[in-house]
Coordinates of C-alpha atoms and ligand atoms in Angstrom, one line a residue:
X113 CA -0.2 16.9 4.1
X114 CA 2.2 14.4 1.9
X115 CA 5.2 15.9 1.4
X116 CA 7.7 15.2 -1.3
X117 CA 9.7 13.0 0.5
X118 CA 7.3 11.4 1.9
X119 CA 5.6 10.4 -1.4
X120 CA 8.6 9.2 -2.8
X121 CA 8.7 7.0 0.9
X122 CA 5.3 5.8 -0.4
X123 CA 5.9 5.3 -3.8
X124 CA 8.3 2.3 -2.5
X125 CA 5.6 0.7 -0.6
X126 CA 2.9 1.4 -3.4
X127 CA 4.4 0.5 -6.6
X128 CA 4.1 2.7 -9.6
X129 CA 0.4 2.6 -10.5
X130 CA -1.0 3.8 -7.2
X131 CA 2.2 6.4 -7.3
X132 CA 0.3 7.3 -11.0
X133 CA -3.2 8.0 -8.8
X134 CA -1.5 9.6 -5.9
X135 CA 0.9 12.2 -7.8
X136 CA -2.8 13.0 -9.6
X137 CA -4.6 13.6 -6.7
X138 CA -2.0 14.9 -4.7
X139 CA -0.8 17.6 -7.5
X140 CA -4.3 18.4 -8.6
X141 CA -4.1 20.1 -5.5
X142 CA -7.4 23.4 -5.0
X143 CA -8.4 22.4 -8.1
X144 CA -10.3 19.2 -7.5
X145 CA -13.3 19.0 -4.9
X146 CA -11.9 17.3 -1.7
X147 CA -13.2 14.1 -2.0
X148 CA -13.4 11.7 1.2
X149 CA -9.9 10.2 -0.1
X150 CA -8.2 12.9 -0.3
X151 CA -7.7 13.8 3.3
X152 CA -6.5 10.3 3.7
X153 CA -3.4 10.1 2.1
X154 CA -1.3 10.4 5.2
X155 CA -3.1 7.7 6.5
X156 CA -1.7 5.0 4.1
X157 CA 1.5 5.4 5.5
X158 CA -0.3 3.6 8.5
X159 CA 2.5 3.2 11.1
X160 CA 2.4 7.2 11.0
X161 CA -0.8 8.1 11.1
X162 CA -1.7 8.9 15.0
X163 CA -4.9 7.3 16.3
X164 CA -7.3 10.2 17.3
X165 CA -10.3 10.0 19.3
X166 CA -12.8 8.1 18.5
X167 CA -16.4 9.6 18.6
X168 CA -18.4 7.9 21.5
X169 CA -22.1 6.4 21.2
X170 CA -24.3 5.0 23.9
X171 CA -24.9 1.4 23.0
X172 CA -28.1 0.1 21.4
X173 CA -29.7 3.3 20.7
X174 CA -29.5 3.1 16.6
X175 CA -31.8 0.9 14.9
X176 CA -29.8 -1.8 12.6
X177 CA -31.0 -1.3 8.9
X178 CA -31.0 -4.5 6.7
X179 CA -29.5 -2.7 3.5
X180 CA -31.9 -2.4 0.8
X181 CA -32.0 -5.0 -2.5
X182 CA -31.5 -4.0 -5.4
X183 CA -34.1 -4.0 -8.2
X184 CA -32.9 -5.0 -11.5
X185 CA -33.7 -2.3 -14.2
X186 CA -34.9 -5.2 -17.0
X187 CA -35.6 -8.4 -16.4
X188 CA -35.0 -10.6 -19.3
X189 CA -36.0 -14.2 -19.9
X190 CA -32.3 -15.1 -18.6
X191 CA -31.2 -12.9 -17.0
X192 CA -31.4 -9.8 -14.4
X193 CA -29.5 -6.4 -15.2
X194 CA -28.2 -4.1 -12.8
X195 CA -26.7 -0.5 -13.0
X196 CA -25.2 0.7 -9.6
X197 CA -23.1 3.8 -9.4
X198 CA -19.5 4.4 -7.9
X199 CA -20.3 7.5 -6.3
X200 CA -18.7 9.3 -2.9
X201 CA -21.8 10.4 -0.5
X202 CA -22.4 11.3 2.8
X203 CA -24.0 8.8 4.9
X204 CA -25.2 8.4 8.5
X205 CA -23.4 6.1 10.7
X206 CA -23.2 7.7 13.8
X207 CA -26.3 9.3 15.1
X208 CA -27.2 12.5 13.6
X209 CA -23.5 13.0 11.9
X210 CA -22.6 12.9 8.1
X211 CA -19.8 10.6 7.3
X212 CA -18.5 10.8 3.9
X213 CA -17.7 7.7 2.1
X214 CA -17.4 5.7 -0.5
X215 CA -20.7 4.1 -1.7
X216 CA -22.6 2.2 -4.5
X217 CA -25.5 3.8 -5.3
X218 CA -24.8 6.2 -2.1
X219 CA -25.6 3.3 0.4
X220 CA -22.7 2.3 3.1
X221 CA -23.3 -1.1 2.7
X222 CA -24.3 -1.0 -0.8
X223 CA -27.7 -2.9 -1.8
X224 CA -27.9 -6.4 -1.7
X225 CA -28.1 -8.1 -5.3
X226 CA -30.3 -11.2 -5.2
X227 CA -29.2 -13.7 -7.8
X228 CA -30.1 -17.6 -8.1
X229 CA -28.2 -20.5 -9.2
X230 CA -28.7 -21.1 -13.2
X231 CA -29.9 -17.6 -13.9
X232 CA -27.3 -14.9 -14.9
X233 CA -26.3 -11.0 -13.3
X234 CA -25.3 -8.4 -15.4
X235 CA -24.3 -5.3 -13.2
X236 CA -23.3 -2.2 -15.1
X237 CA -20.8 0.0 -13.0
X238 CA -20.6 3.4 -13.3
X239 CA -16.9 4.7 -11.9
X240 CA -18.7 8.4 -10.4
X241 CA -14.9 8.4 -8.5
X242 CA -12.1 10.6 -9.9
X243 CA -9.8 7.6 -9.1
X244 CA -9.8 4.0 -10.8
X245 CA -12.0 1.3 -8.9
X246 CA -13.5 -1.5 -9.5
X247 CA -15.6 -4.5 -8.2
X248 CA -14.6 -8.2 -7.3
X249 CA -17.6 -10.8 -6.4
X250 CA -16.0 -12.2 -3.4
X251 CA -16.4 -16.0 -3.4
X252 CA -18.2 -16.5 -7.5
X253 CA -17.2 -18.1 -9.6
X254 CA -16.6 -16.3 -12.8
X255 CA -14.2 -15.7 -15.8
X256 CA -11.4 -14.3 -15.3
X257 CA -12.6 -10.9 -17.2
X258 CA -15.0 -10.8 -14.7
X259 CA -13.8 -11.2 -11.7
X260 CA -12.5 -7.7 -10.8
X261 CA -8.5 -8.3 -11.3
X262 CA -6.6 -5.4 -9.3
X263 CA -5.0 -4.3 -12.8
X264 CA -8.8 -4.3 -14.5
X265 CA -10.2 -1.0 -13.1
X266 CA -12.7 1.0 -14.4
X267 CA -11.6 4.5 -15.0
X268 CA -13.0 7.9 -13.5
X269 CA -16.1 8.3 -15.9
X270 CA -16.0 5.1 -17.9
X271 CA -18.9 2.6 -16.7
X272 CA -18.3 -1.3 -16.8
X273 CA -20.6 -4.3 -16.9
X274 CA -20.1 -7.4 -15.2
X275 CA -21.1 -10.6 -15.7
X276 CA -22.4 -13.4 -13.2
X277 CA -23.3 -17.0 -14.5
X278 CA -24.3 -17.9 -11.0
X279 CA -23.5 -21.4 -11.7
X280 CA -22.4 -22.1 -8.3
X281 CA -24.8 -23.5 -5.2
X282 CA -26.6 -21.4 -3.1
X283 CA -24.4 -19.2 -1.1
X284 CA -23.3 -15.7 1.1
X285 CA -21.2 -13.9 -1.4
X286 CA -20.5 -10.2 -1.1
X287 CA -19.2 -7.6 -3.9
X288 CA -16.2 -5.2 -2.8
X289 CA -13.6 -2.9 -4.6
X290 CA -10.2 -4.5 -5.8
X291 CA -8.2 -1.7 -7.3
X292 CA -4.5 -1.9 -7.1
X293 CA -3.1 -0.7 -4.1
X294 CA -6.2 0.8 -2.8
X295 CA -8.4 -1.9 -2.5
X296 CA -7.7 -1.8 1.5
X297 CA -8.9 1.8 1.9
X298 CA -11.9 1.5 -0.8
X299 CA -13.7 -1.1 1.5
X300 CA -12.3 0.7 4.4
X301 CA -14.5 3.7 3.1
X302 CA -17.4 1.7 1.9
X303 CA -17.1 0.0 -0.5
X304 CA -18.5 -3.1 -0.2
X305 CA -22.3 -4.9 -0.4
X306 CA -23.5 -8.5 -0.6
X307 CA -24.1 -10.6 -2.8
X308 CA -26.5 -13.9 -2.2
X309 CA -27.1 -16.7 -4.2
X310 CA -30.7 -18.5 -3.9
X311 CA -30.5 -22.1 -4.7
X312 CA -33.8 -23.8 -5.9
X313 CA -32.9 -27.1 -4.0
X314 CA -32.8 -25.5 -0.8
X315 CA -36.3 -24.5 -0.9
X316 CA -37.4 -27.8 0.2
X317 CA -35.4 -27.3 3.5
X318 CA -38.4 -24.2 4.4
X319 CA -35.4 -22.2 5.8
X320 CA -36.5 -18.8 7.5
X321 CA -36.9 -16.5 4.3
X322 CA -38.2 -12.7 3.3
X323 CA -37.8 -10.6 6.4
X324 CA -36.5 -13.3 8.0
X325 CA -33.4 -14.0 6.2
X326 CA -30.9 -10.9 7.1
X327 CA -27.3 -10.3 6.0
X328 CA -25.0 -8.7 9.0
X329 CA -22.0 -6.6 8.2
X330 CA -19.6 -6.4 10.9
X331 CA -17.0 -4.1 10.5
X332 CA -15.0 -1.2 12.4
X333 CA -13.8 1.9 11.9
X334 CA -12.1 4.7 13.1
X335 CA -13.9 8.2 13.5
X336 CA -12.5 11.5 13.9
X337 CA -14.2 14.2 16.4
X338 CA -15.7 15.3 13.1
X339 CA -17.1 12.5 12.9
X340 CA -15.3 11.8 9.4
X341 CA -13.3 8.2 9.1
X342 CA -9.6 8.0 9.7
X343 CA -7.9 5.4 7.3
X344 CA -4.9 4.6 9.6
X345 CA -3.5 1.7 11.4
X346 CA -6.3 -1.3 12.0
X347 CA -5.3 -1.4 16.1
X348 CA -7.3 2.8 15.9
X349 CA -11.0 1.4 14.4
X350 CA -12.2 0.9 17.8
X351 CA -15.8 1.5 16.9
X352 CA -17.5 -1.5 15.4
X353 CA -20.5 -0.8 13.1
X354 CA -23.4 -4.1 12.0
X355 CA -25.0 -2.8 8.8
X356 CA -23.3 0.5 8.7
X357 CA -24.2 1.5 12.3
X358 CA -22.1 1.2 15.6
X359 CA -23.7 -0.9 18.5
X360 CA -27.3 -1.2 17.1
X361 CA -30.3 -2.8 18.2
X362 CA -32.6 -5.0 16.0
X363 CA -35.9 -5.8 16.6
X364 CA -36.9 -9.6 16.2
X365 CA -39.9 -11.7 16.3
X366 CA -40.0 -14.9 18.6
X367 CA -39.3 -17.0 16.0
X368 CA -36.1 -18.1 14.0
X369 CA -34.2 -16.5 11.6
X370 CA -31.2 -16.7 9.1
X371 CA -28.7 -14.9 9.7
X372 CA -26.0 -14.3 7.3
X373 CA -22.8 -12.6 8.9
X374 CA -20.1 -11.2 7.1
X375 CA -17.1 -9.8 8.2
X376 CA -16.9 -6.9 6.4
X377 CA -13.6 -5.1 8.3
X378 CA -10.1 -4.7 6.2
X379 CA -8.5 -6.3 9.3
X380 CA -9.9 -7.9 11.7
X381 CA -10.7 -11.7 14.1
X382 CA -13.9 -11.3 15.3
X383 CA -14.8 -13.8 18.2
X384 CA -18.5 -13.9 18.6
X385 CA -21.1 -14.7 21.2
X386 CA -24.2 -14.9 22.5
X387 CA -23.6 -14.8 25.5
X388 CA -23.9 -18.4 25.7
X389 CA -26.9 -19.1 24.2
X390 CA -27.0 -21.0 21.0
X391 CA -26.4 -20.0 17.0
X392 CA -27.0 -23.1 14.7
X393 CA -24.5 -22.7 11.7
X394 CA -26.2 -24.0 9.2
X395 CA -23.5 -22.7 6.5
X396 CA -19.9 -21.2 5.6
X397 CA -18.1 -19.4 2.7
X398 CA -19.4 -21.6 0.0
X399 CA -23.0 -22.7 1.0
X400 CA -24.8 -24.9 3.0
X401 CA -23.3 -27.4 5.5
X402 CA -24.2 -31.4 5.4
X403 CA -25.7 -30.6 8.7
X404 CA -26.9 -27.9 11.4
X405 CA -24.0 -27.5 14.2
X406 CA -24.9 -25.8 17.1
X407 CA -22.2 -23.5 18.2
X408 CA -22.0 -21.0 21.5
X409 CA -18.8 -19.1 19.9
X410 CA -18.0 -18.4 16.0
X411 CA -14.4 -17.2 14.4
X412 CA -14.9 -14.9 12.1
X413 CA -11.9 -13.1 9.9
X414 CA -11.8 -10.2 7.6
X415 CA -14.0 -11.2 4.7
X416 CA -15.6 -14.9 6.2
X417 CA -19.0 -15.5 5.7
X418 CA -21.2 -18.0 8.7
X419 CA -24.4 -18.3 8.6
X420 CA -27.1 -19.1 11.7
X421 CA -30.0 -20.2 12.8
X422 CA -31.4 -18.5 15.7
X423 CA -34.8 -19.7 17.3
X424 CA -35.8 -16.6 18.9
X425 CA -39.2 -18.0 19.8
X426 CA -37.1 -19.8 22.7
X427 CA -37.4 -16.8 24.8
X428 CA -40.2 -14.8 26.1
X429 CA -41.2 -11.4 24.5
X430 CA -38.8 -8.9 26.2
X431 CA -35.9 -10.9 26.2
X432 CA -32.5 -8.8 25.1
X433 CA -29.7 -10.9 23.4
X434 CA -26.8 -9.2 23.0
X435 CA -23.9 -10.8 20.4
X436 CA -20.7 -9.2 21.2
X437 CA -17.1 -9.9 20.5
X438 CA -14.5 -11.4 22.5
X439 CA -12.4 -8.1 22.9
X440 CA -14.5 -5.7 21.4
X441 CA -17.5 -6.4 23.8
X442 CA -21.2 -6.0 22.4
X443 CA -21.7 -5.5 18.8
X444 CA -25.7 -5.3 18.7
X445 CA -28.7 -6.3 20.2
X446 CA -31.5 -8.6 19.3
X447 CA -34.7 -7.4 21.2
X448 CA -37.6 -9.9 21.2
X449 CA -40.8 -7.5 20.6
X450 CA -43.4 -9.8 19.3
X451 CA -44.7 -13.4 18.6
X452 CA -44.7 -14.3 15.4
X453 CA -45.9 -17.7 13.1
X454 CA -43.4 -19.7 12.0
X455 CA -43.7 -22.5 9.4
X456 CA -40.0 -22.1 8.4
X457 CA -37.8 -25.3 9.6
X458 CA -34.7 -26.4 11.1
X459 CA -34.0 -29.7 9.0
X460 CA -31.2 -32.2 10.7
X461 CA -29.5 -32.6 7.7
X462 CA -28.7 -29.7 4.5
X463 CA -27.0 -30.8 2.0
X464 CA -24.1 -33.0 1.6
X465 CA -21.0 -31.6 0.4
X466 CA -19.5 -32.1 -3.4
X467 CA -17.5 -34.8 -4.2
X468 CA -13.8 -33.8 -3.5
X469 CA -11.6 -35.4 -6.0
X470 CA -8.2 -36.5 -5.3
X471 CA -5.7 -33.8 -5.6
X472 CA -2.5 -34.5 -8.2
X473 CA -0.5 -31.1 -7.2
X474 CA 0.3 -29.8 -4.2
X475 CA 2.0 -26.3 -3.6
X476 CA 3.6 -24.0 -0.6
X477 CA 2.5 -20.7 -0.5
X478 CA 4.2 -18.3 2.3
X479 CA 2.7 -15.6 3.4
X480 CA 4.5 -12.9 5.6
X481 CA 6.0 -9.0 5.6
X482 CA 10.1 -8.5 4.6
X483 CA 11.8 -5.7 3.6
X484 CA 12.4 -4.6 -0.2
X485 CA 14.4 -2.0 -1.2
X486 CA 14.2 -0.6 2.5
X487 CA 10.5 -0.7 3.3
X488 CA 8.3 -3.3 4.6
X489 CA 5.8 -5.1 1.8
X490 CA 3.4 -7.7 2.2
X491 CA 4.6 -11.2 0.4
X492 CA 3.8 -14.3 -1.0
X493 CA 6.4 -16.9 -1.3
X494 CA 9.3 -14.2 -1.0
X495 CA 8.0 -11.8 -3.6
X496 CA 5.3 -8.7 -3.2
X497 CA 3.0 -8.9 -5.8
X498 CA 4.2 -8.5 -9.6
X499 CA 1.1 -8.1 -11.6
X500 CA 3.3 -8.8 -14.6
X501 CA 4.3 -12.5 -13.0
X502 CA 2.3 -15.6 -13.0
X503 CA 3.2 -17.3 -9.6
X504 CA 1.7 -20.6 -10.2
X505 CA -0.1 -21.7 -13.6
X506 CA -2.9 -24.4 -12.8
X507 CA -4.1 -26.9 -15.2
X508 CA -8.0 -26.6 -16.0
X509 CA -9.6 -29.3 -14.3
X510 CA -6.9 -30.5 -11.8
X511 CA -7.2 -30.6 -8.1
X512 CA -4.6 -29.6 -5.8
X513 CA -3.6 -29.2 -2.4
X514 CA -2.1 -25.9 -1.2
X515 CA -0.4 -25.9 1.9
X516 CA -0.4 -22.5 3.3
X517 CA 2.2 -20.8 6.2
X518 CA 1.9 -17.8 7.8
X519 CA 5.4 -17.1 8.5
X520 CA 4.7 -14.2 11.0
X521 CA 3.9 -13.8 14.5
X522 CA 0.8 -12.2 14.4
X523 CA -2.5 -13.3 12.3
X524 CA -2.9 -13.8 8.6
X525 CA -5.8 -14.8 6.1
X526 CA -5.8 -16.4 3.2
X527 CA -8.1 -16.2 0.2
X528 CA -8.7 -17.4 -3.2
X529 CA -10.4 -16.1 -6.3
X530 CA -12.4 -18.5 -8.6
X531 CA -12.5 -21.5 -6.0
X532 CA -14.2 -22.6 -3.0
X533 CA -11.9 -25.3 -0.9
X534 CA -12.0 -27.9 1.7
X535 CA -9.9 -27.3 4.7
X536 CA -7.9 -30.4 5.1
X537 CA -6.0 -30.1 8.2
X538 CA -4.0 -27.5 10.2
X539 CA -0.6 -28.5 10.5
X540 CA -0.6 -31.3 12.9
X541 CA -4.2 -30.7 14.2
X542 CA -7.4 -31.8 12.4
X543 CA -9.4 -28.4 10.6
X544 CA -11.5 -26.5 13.2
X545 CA -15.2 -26.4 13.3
X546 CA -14.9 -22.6 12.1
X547 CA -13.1 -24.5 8.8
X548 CA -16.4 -26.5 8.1
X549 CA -17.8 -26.7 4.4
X550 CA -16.5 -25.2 1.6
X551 CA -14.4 -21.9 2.1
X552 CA -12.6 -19.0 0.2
X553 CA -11.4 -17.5 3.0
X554 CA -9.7 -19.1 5.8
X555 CA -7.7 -17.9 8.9
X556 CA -4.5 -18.4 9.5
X557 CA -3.2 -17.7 13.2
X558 CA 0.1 -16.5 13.9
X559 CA 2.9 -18.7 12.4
X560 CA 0.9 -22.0 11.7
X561 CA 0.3 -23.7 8.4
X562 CA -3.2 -24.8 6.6
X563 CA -3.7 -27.7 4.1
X564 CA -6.4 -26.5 1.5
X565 CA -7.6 -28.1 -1.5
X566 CA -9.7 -27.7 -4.4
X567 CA -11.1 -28.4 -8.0
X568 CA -10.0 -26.0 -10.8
X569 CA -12.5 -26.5 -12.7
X570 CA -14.3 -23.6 -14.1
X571 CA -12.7 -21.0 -16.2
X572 CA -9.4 -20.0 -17.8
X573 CA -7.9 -17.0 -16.9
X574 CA -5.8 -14.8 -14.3
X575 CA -6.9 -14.8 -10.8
X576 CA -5.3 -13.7 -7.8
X577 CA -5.2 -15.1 -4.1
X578 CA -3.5 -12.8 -1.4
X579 CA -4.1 -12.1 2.4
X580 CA -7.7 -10.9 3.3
X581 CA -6.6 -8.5 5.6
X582 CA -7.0 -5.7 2.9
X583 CA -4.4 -3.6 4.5
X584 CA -1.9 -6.5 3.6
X585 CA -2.6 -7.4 0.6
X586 CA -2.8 -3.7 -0.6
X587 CA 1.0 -3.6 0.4
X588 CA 2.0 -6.9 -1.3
X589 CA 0.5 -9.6 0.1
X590 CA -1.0 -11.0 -3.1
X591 CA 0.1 -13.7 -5.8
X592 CA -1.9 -14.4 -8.9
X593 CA -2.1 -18.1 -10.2
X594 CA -3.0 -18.4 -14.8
X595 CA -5.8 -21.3 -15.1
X596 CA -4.6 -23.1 -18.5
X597 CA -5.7 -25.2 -20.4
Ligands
C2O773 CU1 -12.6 -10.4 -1.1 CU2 -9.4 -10.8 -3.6 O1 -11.0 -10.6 -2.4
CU774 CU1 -2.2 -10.6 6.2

């Protein structure tokens, strides 16, 4: 239990608005059902929280699900409209246990929303929560009053629609809670879904599609022996979950398939393999690359996006492929049950990049923990985040180069709203094949330095850009730039 002096410990890390939520929850006391947040408190003061035990499943005996789409409730002649709910529910994701969490529409990974380039979303949120929350579109670009602002929540009760244009190319984009403060633990306990983008001029390229084209979620977590989730320190979620379930197997066809991985987890590098065989990226954050590129190991941080080829009608029927993680060890299993047909292509070239234009501005942005007032906050450029400042303003239509530092000795990510970007360079070494295409999200290892640019082009507004490491930016480690005109 949070004692006083503890909350007031808290309230210096959290900043008043989150102080606001917790002093409601916390006093409301008997009186309130005990939602799946509730017990979690303690846990936001991470470096105290102790790591329990961690409930123990044998390996590929789950089935992965592919999370459901989502069926709009009209269809007009522009546009597709969506109601989802903001609603705590116990789910499955350990064998035969309810977990409770935090869902849309009661799903751990919430339904996928299928949207196309030139034909508008409209999602209407429904806040079924008794705290604020609220719902970013992770890599779209949209105005400003639509992209999910940490200081734009939708209240307990109060329902919220959202607007997509979808102008943007075809892409992996995913849809995730951004409420100040608690943005970290909202994903943490489930709040988060994709989000893809079908682009008519990628048909011709007769990549795998239908049941063939299948969005991964890793993630991890940490479970109590109750099975329940413990938000504490990142270095305690030793159990990984794909889709919502730890260490599953997935039944393929011997044929290829697109797969679109997403990491999903509030804090985490994932290192993946298959064992040696070969993925084929064929795209990143942003879309499709120029060109396939055969890799044997993919980088993957908190909230990247890769997507791959795999011909599994190279190996005979029977044949196991297991993807794991450098240090975690297996995540899930691919099990080759059947021959299939397969009309679906592997072209040798995508789709070229867009032009980048040369940039006019360039800007440092230093990302790293320091004290304030006695406790330890996340920064950017000296300064935990101030949702009344405006850090950088940005001229509509410019493009600029930001050169990024992670000024600590242990990893980083960094993220911006509205754009995608172009990985220049990393300090003194070219970009790395995991910084290929156009990215919002991009790693940045333990005190090293990254050269990004990109196009402001779109809308006017307040956005924010902040480590992806939710647990980071939740205590700070965010910055908001003002697009002007
Ligand atoms: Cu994926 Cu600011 O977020
Ligand atoms: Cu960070």
């Amino acid at each position: 239990m949070l004692n006083r002096r503890r909350l007031l410990a808290l309230g210096g890390v959290l900043g008043s608005a989150a102080m606001v939520q917790l002093s409601r929850t916390f006093s409301a006391g008997a009186t309130e059902p005990a939602g799946p947040h509730h017990s979690d408190l303690d846990a936001m003061l991470a470096a105290e929280a102790p790591a329990g035990p961690s409930v123990a499943v044998d390996p590929f005996t789950v089935r992965m699900p592919v999370p459901s789409e989502l069926r709009p409730v009209v269809s007009l002649r522009d546009r597709d409209i969506y109601h989802l709910p903001i609603q705590p529910a116990n789910v499955e994701l350990l064998p035969g246990v309810q977990t409770p969490a935090l869902t849309y529409g009661g799903r751990f990974v919430g339904p996928t929303i299928r949207a196309s380039t030139g034909r508008r979303v409209q999602v209407y949120y429904s806040n079924r929560l008794d705290m604020p929350a609220n719902v970013h579109l992770h890599g779209g670009h949209v105005p400003a009053s639509h992209d999910g602002h940490p200081m734009d929540v939708i209240e307990p009760g109060a329902w919220r629609l959202y607007d997509y244009p979808n102008t943007q190319q075809g892409a992996t984009l995913w849809y995730h809670d951004h409420s100040h403060h608690m943005e970290a633990e909202h994903v943490y306990r489930g709040l988060h879904g994709f989000y893809l983008i079908d682009d008519e001029d990628e048909r011709h390229l007769r990549l795998p599609r239908g049941e063939y084209d299948v969005p991964i979620m890793l993630r991890d977590a940490q479970f109590d022996t109750a099975g329940a989730m413990v938000f504490g320190p990142a270095s305690g979620r030793t159990t990984t979950l794909v889709n919502g379930r730890p260490q599953p197997y997935f039944p393929v066809a011997a044929r290829k398939y697109r797969l679109r991985l997403l990491n999903g987890a509030s804090q985490r590098v994932f290192r993946l393999n298959l064992g040696g065989q070969e993925l084929v990226q064929i795209a990143s954050d942003g879309g499709l690359l120029p060109a396939p590129v055969p890799r044997t190991e993919l980088t993957l941080t908190s909230a990247e996006r890769c997507e791959v080829v795999i011909d599994f009608g190279r190996y005979p029927v029977g044949t196991q492929l297991v993807l794991a993680d450098a240090t975690a060890g297996p995540l899930m299993r691919f099990d080759v049950v059947r021959r299939a047909g397969d009309n679906s292509r592997l072209p040798d070239e995508l789709r070229p990049l867009p032009a980048l234009p040369a940039a006019t501005v360039e800007r440092d942005v230093l990302l790293n923990f320091g004290l304030a007032g006695g406790v330890t906050v996340g920064m950017i450029n000296g300064r935990t985040y101030d949702p009344t400042v405006t850090d950088f303003q940005v001229q509509r239509g410019t493009t600029e180069i930001w050169r990024v530092t992670n000024g600590d000795p242990f990893p980083h990510n960094f993220h911006m709203h509205l754009v995608q970007f172009q990985v220049l360079d990393r300090g003194t070494s070219p970009a790395t094949v995991d910084d290929a295409g156009r990215k919002d999200t991009v790693f940045l290892p333990a005190r090293t330095t990254v050269r990004v640019q990109a196009t402001f082009g779109d809308h006017l507004g307040k956005y924010v850009y902040h480590c992806h490491f939710l647990d980071h930016s939740a205590r700070g480690m965010m910055a908001q730039m003002e697009v002007v005109a």
